[in-house]
Coordinates of N, CA and C in Angstrom, one line a residue:
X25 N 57.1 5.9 -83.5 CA 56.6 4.5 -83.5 C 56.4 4.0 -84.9
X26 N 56.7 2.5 -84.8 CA 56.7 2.1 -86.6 C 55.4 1.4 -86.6
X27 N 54.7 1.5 -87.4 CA 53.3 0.7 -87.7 C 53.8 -0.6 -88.8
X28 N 52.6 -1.2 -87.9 CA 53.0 -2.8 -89.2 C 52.7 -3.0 -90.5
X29 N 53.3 -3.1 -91.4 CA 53.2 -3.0 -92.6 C 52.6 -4.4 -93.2
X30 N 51.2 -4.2 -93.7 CA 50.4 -5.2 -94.1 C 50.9 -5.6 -95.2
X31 N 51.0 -7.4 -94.9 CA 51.3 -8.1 -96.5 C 50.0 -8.1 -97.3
X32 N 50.8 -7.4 -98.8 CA 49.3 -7.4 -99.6 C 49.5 -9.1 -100.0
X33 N 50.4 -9.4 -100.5 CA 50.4 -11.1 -100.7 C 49.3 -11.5 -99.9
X34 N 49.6 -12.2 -98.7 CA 49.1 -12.5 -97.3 C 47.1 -12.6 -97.4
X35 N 47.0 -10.9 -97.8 CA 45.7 -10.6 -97.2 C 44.9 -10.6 -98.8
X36 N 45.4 -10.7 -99.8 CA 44.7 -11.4 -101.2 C 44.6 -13.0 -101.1
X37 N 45.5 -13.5 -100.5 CA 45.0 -15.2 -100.4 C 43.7 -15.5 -99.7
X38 N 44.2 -14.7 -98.6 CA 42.9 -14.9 -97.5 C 41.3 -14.5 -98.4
X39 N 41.6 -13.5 -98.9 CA 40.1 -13.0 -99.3 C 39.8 -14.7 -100.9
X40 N 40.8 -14.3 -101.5 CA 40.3 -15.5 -102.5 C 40.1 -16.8 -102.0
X41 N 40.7 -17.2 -100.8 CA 39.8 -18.0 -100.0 C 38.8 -18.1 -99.6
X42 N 38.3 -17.0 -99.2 CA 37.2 -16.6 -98.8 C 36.3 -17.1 -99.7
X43 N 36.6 -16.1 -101.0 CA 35.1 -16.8 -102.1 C 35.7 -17.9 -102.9
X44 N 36.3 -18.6 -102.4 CA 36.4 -20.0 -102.8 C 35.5 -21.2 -102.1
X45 N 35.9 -20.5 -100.6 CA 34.6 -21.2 -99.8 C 33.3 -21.0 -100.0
X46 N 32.7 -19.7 -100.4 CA 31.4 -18.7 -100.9 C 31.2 -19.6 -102.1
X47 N 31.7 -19.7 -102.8 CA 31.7 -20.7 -103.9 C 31.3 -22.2 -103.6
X48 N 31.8 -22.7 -102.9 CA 31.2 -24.3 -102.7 C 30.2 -24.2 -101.9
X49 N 30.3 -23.6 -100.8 CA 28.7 -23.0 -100.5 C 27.6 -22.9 -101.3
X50 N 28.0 -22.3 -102.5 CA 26.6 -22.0 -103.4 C 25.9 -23.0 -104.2
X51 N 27.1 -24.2 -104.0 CA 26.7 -25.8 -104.6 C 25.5 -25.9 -103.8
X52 N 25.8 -25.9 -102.9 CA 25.2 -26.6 -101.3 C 23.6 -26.1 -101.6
X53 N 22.6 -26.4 -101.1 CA 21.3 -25.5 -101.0 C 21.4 -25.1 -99.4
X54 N 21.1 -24.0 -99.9 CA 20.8 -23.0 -98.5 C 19.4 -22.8 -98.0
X55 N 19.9 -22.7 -96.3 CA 18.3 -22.5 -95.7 C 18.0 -21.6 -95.7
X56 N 17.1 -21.2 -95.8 CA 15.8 -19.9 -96.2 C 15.7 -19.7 -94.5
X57 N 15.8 -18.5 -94.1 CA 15.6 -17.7 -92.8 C 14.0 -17.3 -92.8
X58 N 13.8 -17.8 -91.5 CA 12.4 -17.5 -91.5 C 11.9 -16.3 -91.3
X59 N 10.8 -15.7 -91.9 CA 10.6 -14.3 -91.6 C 10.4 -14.2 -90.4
X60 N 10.3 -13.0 -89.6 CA 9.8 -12.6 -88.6 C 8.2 -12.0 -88.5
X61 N 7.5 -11.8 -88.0 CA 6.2 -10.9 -87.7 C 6.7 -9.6 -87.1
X62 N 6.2 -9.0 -87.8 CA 7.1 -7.4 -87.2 C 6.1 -7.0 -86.2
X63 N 6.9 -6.8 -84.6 CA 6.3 -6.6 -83.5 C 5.9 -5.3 -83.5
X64 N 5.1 -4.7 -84.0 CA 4.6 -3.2 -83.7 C 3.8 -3.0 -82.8
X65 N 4.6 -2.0 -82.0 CA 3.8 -1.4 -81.1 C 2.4 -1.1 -81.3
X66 N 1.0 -1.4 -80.2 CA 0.2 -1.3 -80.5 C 0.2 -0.1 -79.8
X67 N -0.5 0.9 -80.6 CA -0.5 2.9 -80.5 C -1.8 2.5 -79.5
X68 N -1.2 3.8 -78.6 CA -2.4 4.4 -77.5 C -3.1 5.4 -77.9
X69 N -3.9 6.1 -77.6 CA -4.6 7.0 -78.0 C -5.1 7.6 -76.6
X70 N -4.5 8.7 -76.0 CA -5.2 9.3 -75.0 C -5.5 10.1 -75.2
X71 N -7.2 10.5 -74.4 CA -7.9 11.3 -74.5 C -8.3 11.7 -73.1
X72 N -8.9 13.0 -73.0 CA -9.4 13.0 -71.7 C -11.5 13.5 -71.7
X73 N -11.8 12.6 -70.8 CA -13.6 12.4 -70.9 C -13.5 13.5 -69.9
X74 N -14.7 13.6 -69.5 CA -15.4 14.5 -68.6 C -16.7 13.6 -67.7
X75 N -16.6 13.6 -66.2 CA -17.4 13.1 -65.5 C -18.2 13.9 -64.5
X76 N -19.3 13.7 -63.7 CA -19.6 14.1 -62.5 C -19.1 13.4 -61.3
X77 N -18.4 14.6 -60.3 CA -17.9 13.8 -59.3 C -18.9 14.2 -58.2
X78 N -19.0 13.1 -57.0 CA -19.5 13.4 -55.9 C -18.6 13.6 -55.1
X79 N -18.4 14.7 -54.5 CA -17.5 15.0 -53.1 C -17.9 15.4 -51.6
X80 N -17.5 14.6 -50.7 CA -17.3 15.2 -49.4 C -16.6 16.4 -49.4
X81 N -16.7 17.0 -48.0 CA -16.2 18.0 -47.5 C -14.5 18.4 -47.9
X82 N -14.1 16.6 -47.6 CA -12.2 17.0 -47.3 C -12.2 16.6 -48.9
X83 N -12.9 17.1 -49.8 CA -12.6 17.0 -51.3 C -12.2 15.3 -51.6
X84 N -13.0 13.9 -50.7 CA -12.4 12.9 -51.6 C -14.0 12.7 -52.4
X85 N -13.8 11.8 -53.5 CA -14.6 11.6 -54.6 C -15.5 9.9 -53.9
X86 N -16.7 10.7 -53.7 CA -17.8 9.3 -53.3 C -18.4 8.7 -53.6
X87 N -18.4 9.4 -55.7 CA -19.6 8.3 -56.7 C -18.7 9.5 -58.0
X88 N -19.4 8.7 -58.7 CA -18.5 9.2 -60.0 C -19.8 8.8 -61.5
X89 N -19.9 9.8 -61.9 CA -21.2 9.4 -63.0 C -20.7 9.7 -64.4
X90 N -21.8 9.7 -65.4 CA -21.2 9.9 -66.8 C -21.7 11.6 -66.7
X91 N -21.1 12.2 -67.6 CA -21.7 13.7 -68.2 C -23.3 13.7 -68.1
X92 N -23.5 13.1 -68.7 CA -25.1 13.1 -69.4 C -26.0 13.0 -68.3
X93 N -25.1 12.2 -67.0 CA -26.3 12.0 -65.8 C -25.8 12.9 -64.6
X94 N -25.9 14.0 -64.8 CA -26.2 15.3 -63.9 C -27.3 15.4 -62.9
X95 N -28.4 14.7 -63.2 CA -29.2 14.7 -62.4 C -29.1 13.7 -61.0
X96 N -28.7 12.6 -61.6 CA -28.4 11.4 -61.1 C -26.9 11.9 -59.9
X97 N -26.2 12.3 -60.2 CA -25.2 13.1 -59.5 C -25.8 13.8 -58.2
X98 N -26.4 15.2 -59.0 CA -26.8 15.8 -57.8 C -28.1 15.1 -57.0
X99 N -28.7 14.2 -57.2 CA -29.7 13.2 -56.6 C -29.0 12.3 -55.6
X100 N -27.8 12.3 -55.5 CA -26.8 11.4 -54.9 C -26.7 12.4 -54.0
X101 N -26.1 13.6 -54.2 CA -25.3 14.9 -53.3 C -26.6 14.5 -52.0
X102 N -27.6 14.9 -52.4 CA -28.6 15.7 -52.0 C -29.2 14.6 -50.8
X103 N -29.1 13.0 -51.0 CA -29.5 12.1 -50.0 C -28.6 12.0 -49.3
X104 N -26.9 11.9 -49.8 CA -25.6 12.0 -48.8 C -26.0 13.3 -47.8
X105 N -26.8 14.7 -48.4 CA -26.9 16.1 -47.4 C -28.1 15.4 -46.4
X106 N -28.8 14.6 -46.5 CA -29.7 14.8 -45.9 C -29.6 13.4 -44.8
X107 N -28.6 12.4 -44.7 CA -28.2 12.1 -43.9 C -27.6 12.1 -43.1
X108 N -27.5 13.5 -43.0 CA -26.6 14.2 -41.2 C -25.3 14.2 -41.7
X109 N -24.6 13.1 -42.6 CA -23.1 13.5 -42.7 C -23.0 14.9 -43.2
X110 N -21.4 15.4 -43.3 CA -21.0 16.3 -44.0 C -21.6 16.8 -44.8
X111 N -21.2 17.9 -45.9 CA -22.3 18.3 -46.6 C -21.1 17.6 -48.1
X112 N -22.0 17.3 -49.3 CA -21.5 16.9 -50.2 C -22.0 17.7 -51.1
X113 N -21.1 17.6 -52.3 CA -21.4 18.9 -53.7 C -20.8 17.9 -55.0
X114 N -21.3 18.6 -56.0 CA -21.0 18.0 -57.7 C -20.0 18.9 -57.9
X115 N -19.1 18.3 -58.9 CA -18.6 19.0 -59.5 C -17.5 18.2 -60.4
X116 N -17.6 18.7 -61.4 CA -16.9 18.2 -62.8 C -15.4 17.8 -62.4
X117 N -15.2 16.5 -63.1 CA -13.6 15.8 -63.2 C -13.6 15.4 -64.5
X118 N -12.3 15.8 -64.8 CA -11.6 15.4 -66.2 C -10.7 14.2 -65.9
X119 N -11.0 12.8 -66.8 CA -10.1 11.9 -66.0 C -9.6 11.3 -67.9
X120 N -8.1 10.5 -67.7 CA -8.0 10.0 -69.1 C -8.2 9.3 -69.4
X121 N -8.5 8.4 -70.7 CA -9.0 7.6 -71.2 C -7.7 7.0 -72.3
X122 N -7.5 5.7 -72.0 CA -6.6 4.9 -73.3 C -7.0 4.5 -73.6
X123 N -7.4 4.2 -74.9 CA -7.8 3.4 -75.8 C -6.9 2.8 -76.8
X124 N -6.8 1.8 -77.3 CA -6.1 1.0 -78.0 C -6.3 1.1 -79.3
X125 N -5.5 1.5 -80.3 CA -6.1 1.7 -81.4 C -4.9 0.7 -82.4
X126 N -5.4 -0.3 -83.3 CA -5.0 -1.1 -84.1 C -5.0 -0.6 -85.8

């Protein structure tokens, strides 16, 4: 197979055309592109807290407290036991936390 044999004549006009037009262009004043605001991702930060859970029997979660209120947890269990339902218990959940960090 023959390949086409590029005119160098041909493809020198074209380019010096080129910056001939690049040239009267530069007469001209040109518009200034507006910047953009660079969209950055705003970064997550996950972490995992620690809670008191309250649970029924079939393990679902009935009240949900901070760490610190332990007492307040098992003060919950203990009036859920003493209302004839099921028996209910504490016991620690680790749940995650995103935070947004700028």
């Amino acid at each position: 197979m023959a390949r086409k044999v590029a005119n160098r004549k041909e493809l020198r006009a074209q380019v010096e055309a080129a910056e001939a037009a690049e040239a009267q262009d530069e007469g001209a004043p040109k518009k200034k592109k507006a910047k953009r605001k660079s969209r950055s991702k705003k970064t997550t930060e996950v972490r995992m807290k620690m809670f008191w859970g309250v649970f029924n029997q079939s393990m679902k979660r009935v009240a949900l407290y901070d760490f610190d209120q332990k007492e307040e947890a098992e003060a919950k269990a203990a009036d859920l036991n003493k209302s004839g339902k099921p028996p209910h218990f504490v016991q620690k959940v680790k749940e995650t936390i995103e935070e947004v960090v700028e």
